[in-house]
PDB file of C-alpha atoms in Angstrom:
ATOM      1  CA  LYS Y   1      34.662  -8.032  46.516  1.00 67.00           C
ATOM      2  CA  VAL Y   2      31.767 -10.521  46.571  1.00 73.00           C
ATOM      3  CA  PHE Y   3      29.387  -7.826  47.796  1.00 76.00           C
ATOM      4  CA  PHE Y   4      30.517  -5.482  45.000  1.00 74.00           C
ATOM      5  CA  ALA Y   5      30.036  -8.222  42.362  1.00 76.00           C
ATOM      6  CA  LEU Y   6      26.532  -9.003  43.667  1.00 76.00           C
ATOM      7  CA  THR Y   7      25.647  -5.311  43.716  1.00 79.00           C
ATOM      8  CA  MET Y   8      26.825  -4.822  40.121  1.00 76.00           C
ATOM      9  CA  ALA Y   9      24.922  -7.926  38.972  1.00 77.00           C
ATOM     10  CA  ALA Y  10      21.754  -6.679  40.684  1.00 77.00           C
ATOM     11  CA  VAL Y  11      22.093  -3.260  39.023  1.00 75.00           C
ATOM     12  CA  GLY Y  12      22.590  -4.898  35.604  1.00 73.00           C
ATOM     13  CA  ILE Y  13      19.573  -7.151  36.034  1.00 70.00           C
ATOM     14  CA  SER Y  14      17.357  -4.302  37.228  1.00 70.00           C
ATOM     15  CA  GLN Y  15      18.365  -2.107  34.292  1.00 69.00           C
ATOM     16  CA  SER Y  16      17.873  -4.865  31.732  1.00 66.00           C
ATOM     17  CA  SER Y  17      14.348  -5.510  32.989  1.00 64.00           C
ATOM     18  CA  SER Y  18      13.418  -1.976  31.902  1.00 67.00           C
ATOM     19  CA  PHE Y  19      13.979  -3.099  28.286  1.00 66.00           C
ATOM     20  CA  ALA Y  20      11.384  -5.890  28.505  1.00 64.00           C
ATOM     21  CA  PRO Y  21       8.500  -3.769  27.101  1.00 69.00           C
ATOM     22  CA  ASP Y  22      10.726  -2.659  24.192  1.00 69.00           C
ATOM     23  CA  SER Y  23      11.726  -6.246  23.531  1.00 70.00           C
ATOM     24  CA  SER Y  24       8.073  -7.257  23.382  1.00 75.00           C
ATOM     25  CA  LYS Y  25       7.312  -4.403  20.964  1.00 79.00           C
ATOM     26  CA  ALA Y  26      10.261  -5.443  18.780  1.00 79.00           C
ATOM     27  CA  LYS Y  27       8.995  -9.031  18.604  1.00 81.00           C
ATOM     28  CA  THR Y  28       5.504  -7.821  17.651  1.00 83.00           C
ATOM     29  CA  ALA Y  29       6.914  -5.488  14.987  1.00 82.00           C
ATOM     30  CA  ALA Y  30       9.115  -8.249  13.544  1.00 84.00           C
ATOM     31  CA  ALA Y  31       6.147 -10.633  13.391  1.00 82.00           C
ATOM     32  CA  SER Y  32       4.123  -7.965  11.570  1.00 79.00           C
ATOM     33  CA  ILE Y  33       6.922  -7.357   9.053  1.00 79.00           C
ATOM     34  CA  PHE Y  34       7.327 -11.073   8.345  1.00 78.00           C
ATOM     35  CA  SER Y  35       3.569 -11.508   7.865  1.00 77.00           C
ATOM     36  CA  ILE Y  36       3.612  -8.694   5.290  1.00 72.00           C
ATOM     37  CA  ILE Y  37       6.584 -10.256   3.487  1.00 74.00           C
ATOM     38  CA  ASP Y  38       4.929 -13.694   3.470  1.00 75.00           C
ATOM     39  CA  ARG Y  39       1.559 -12.343   2.267  1.00 72.00           C
ATOM     40  CA  LYS Y  40       0.622 -13.365  -1.268  1.00 72.00           C
ATOM     41  CA  SER Y  41      -0.449 -10.481  -3.480  1.00 73.00           C
ATOM     42  CA  LYS Y  42      -3.820 -10.766  -5.199  1.00 76.00           C
ATOM     43  CA  ILE Y  43      -2.220  -9.155  -8.251  1.00 77.00           C
ATOM     44  CA  ASP Y  44       0.522 -11.255  -9.861  1.00 74.00           C
ATOM     45  CA  PRO Y  45       3.204  -8.848 -11.177  1.00 74.00           C
ATOM     46  CA  SER Y  46       4.639 -11.555 -13.454  1.00 72.00           C
ATOM     47  CA  ASP Y  47       1.303 -12.262 -15.189  1.00 81.00           C
ATOM     48  CA  GLU Y  48       1.784 -11.745 -18.935  1.00 84.00           C
ATOM     49  CA  SER Y  49      -1.898 -11.974 -19.885  1.00 88.00           C
ATOM     50  CA  GLY Y  50      -4.050  -9.009 -20.764  1.00 88.00           C
ATOM     51  CA  GLU Y  51      -4.688  -6.472 -23.471  1.00 91.00           C
ATOM     52  CA  THR Y  52      -2.668  -3.505 -24.642  1.00 91.00           C
ATOM     53  CA  ILE Y  53      -3.950  -0.310 -26.248  1.00 92.00           C
ATOM     54  CA  ASP Y  54      -2.319   0.520 -29.583  1.00 92.00           C
ATOM     55  CA  ASP Y  55      -2.761   4.291 -29.504  1.00 92.00           C
ATOM     56  CA  VAL Y  56      -2.880   5.399 -25.863  1.00 92.00           C
ATOM     57  CA  LYS Y  57      -4.465   8.801 -25.442  1.00 94.00           C
ATOM     58  CA  GLY Y  58      -4.289   8.818 -21.653  1.00 92.00           C
ATOM     59  CA  GLU Y  59      -7.807   9.570 -20.448  1.00 95.00           C
ATOM     60  CA  ILE Y  60      -8.195   8.145 -16.950  1.00 95.00           C
ATOM     61  CA  GLN Y  61     -11.482   7.664 -15.148  1.00 97.00           C
ATOM     62  CA  LEU Y  62     -12.177   6.501 -11.614  1.00 96.00           C
ATOM     63  CA  ARG Y  63     -15.895   5.767 -11.303  1.00 97.00           C
ATOM     64  CA  HIS Y  64     -17.480   5.169  -7.903  1.00 97.00           C
ATOM     65  CA  VAL Y  65     -14.231   3.760  -6.469  1.00 97.00           C
ATOM     66  CA  SER Y  66     -14.200   2.543  -2.875  1.00 96.00           C
ATOM     67  CA  PHE Y  67     -11.023   1.274  -1.265  1.00 95.00           C
ATOM     68  CA  LYS Y  68      -9.567   0.110   2.063  1.00 94.00           C
ATOM     69  CA  TYR Y  69      -6.008  -1.135   2.498  1.00 90.00           C
ATOM     70  CA  PRO Y  70      -5.920  -4.895   3.197  1.00 85.00           C
ATOM     71  CA  LEU Y  71      -3.993  -4.409   6.440  1.00 82.00           C
ATOM     72  CA  ARG Y  72      -6.345  -1.629   7.648  1.00 87.00           C
ATOM     73  CA  PRO Y  73      -9.827  -2.842   6.688  1.00 89.00           C
ATOM     74  CA  ASP Y  74     -11.533  -0.586   9.237  1.00 92.00           C
ATOM     75  CA  ILE Y  75     -10.313   2.637   7.561  1.00 90.00           C
ATOM     76  CA  HIS Y  76     -12.011   3.712   4.310  1.00 92.00           C
ATOM     77  CA  ILE Y  77      -9.572   5.569   2.087  1.00 92.00           C
ATOM     78  CA  PHE Y  78     -12.178   6.225  -0.625  1.00 92.00           C
ATOM     79  CA  ARG Y  79     -15.936   5.900  -0.692  1.00 94.00           C
ATOM     80  CA  ASP Y  80     -17.547   6.418  -4.090  1.00 95.00           C
ATOM     81  CA  LEU Y  81     -14.651   8.448  -5.556  1.00 94.00           C
ATOM     82  CA  CYS Y  82     -15.322   9.776  -9.056  1.00 95.00           C
ATOM     83  CA  LEU Y  83     -12.502  11.485 -10.948  1.00 94.00           C
ATOM     84  CA  THR Y  84     -11.859  12.119 -14.645  1.00 95.00           C
ATOM     85  CA  ILE Y  85      -8.433  13.112 -15.914  1.00 94.00           C
ATOM     86  CA  ARG Y  86      -8.591  14.225 -19.538  1.00 95.00           C
ATOM     87  CA  SER Y  87      -5.867  13.306 -21.990  1.00 93.00           C
ATOM     88  CA  GLY Y  88      -3.057  15.874 -22.153  1.00 91.00           C
ATOM     89  CA  LYS Y  89      -4.132  17.706 -18.997  1.00 92.00           C
ATOM     90  CA  THR Y  90      -2.008  18.192 -15.904  1.00 91.00           C
ATOM     91  CA  VAL Y  91      -3.765  17.431 -12.643  1.00 90.00           C
ATOM     92  CA  ALA Y  92      -2.588  18.057  -9.092  1.00 92.00           C
ATOM     93  CA  LEU Y  93      -3.915  15.901  -6.275  1.00 90.00           C
ATOM     94  CA  VAL Y  94      -3.736  17.951  -3.098  1.00 92.00           C
ATOM     95  CA  GLY Y  95      -4.866  17.290   0.432  1.00 90.00           C
ATOM     96  CA  GLU Y  96      -3.712  16.636   3.927  1.00 90.00           C
ATOM     97  CA  SER Y  97      -1.600  13.655   4.868  1.00 89.00           C
ATOM     98  CA  GLY Y  98      -3.561  10.415   4.681  1.00 83.00           C
ATOM     99  CA  SER Y  99      -6.241  11.764   2.348  1.00 86.00           C
ATOM    100  CA  GLY Y 100      -5.470   9.263  -0.440  1.00 89.00           C
ATOM    101  CA  LYS Y 101      -3.270  11.121  -2.920  1.00 90.00           C
ATOM    102  CA  SER Y 102      -0.683   8.345  -3.276  1.00 93.00           C
ATOM    103  CA  THR Y 103      -3.416   5.725  -3.074  1.00 94.00           C
ATOM    104  CA  VAL Y 104      -4.838   7.036  -6.369  1.00 94.00           C
ATOM    105  CA  ILE Y 105      -1.439   6.390  -7.990  1.00 94.00           C
ATOM    106  CA  ALA Y 106      -1.146   2.944  -6.351  1.00 94.00           C
ATOM    107  CA  LEU Y 107      -4.581   2.025  -7.726  1.00 95.00           C
ATOM    108  CA  LEU Y 108      -3.703   3.326 -11.210  1.00 95.00           C
ATOM    109  CA  GLN Y 109      -0.527   1.213 -11.197  1.00 94.00           C
ATOM    110  CA  ARG Y 110      -2.532  -1.753  -9.895  1.00 94.00           C
ATOM    111  CA  PHE Y 111      -0.562  -2.340  -6.749  1.00 92.00           C
ATOM    112  CA  TYR Y 112      -4.098  -2.734  -5.393  1.00 92.00           C
ATOM    113  CA  ASP Y 113      -7.517  -3.221  -6.951  1.00 93.00           C
ATOM    114  CA  PRO Y 114     -10.448  -1.159  -5.680  1.00 96.00           C
ATOM    115  CA  ASP Y 115     -13.000  -2.848  -3.415  1.00 95.00           C
ATOM    116  CA  SER Y 116     -15.707  -1.535  -5.740  1.00 96.00           C
ATOM    117  CA  GLY Y 117     -15.985   0.773  -8.717  1.00 97.00           C
ATOM    118  CA  HIS Y 118     -14.066   0.973 -11.979  1.00 97.00           C
ATOM    119  CA  ILE Y 119     -10.802   2.487 -13.163  1.00 97.00           C
ATOM    120  CA  THR Y 120     -10.373   2.901 -16.912  1.00 96.00           C
ATOM    121  CA  LEU Y 121      -7.632   4.021 -19.280  1.00 96.00           C
ATOM    122  CA  ASP Y 122      -9.086   5.273 -22.566  1.00 95.00           C
ATOM    123  CA  GLY Y 123     -12.336   3.481 -21.709  1.00 94.00           C
ATOM    124  CA  VAL Y 124     -10.705   0.088 -21.014  1.00 95.00           C
ATOM    125  CA  GLU Y 125     -10.819  -1.276 -17.458  1.00 96.00           C
ATOM    126  CA  ILE Y 126      -7.245  -1.448 -16.201  1.00 94.00           C
ATOM    127  CA  GLN Y 127      -7.807  -4.968 -14.786  1.00 94.00           C
ATOM    128  CA  ARG Y 128      -8.122  -6.152 -18.408  1.00 94.00           C
ATOM    129  CA  LEU Y 129      -4.786  -4.599 -19.395  1.00 94.00           C
ATOM    130  CA  LYS Y 130      -1.419  -6.350 -19.328  1.00 93.00           C
ATOM    131  CA  LEU Y 131       0.092  -5.262 -16.008  1.00 92.00           C
ATOM    132  CA  LYS Y 132       3.681  -4.749 -17.159  1.00 92.00           C
ATOM    133  CA  TRP Y 133       2.484  -2.756 -20.174  1.00 93.00           C
ATOM    134  CA  LEU Y 134       0.193  -0.620 -17.990  1.00 92.00           C
ATOM    135  CA  ARG Y 135       3.002   0.293 -15.607  1.00 91.00           C
ATOM    136  CA  GLN Y 136       5.317   1.148 -18.516  1.00 91.00           C
ATOM    137  CA  GLN Y 137       2.811   3.772 -19.687  1.00 89.00           C
ATOM    138  CA  MET Y 138       3.317   5.857 -16.533  1.00 84.00           C
TER     139      MET Y 138
END
């Protein structure tokens, strides 16, 4: 009986040691998640300052926009992107996965600000606009 108990304990210990790499990966992933949660955004979503546009026409311009995500500074999403979307027109952004389609929307909604360049709505830089108002227009 003692031999059987020792054998079973040894098997359990040897099998649990195979999970050690996964446990280490889980700790690293959890630390990464908590650092993202604790990170302070450069854009304050509760900020009530800024302008509004009385009669929004909806012309959007991205002029010479460059952008990298803060957590992936080595990967350029855009370099010198220029795009004009005329008022009343429907535009489709197409491209392979990771080419920046959703990033354009995230920049328009000011979840991020571009590293360089300008984004305007009806000729007004979106950084000057009231954030809550801007997001309500979309």
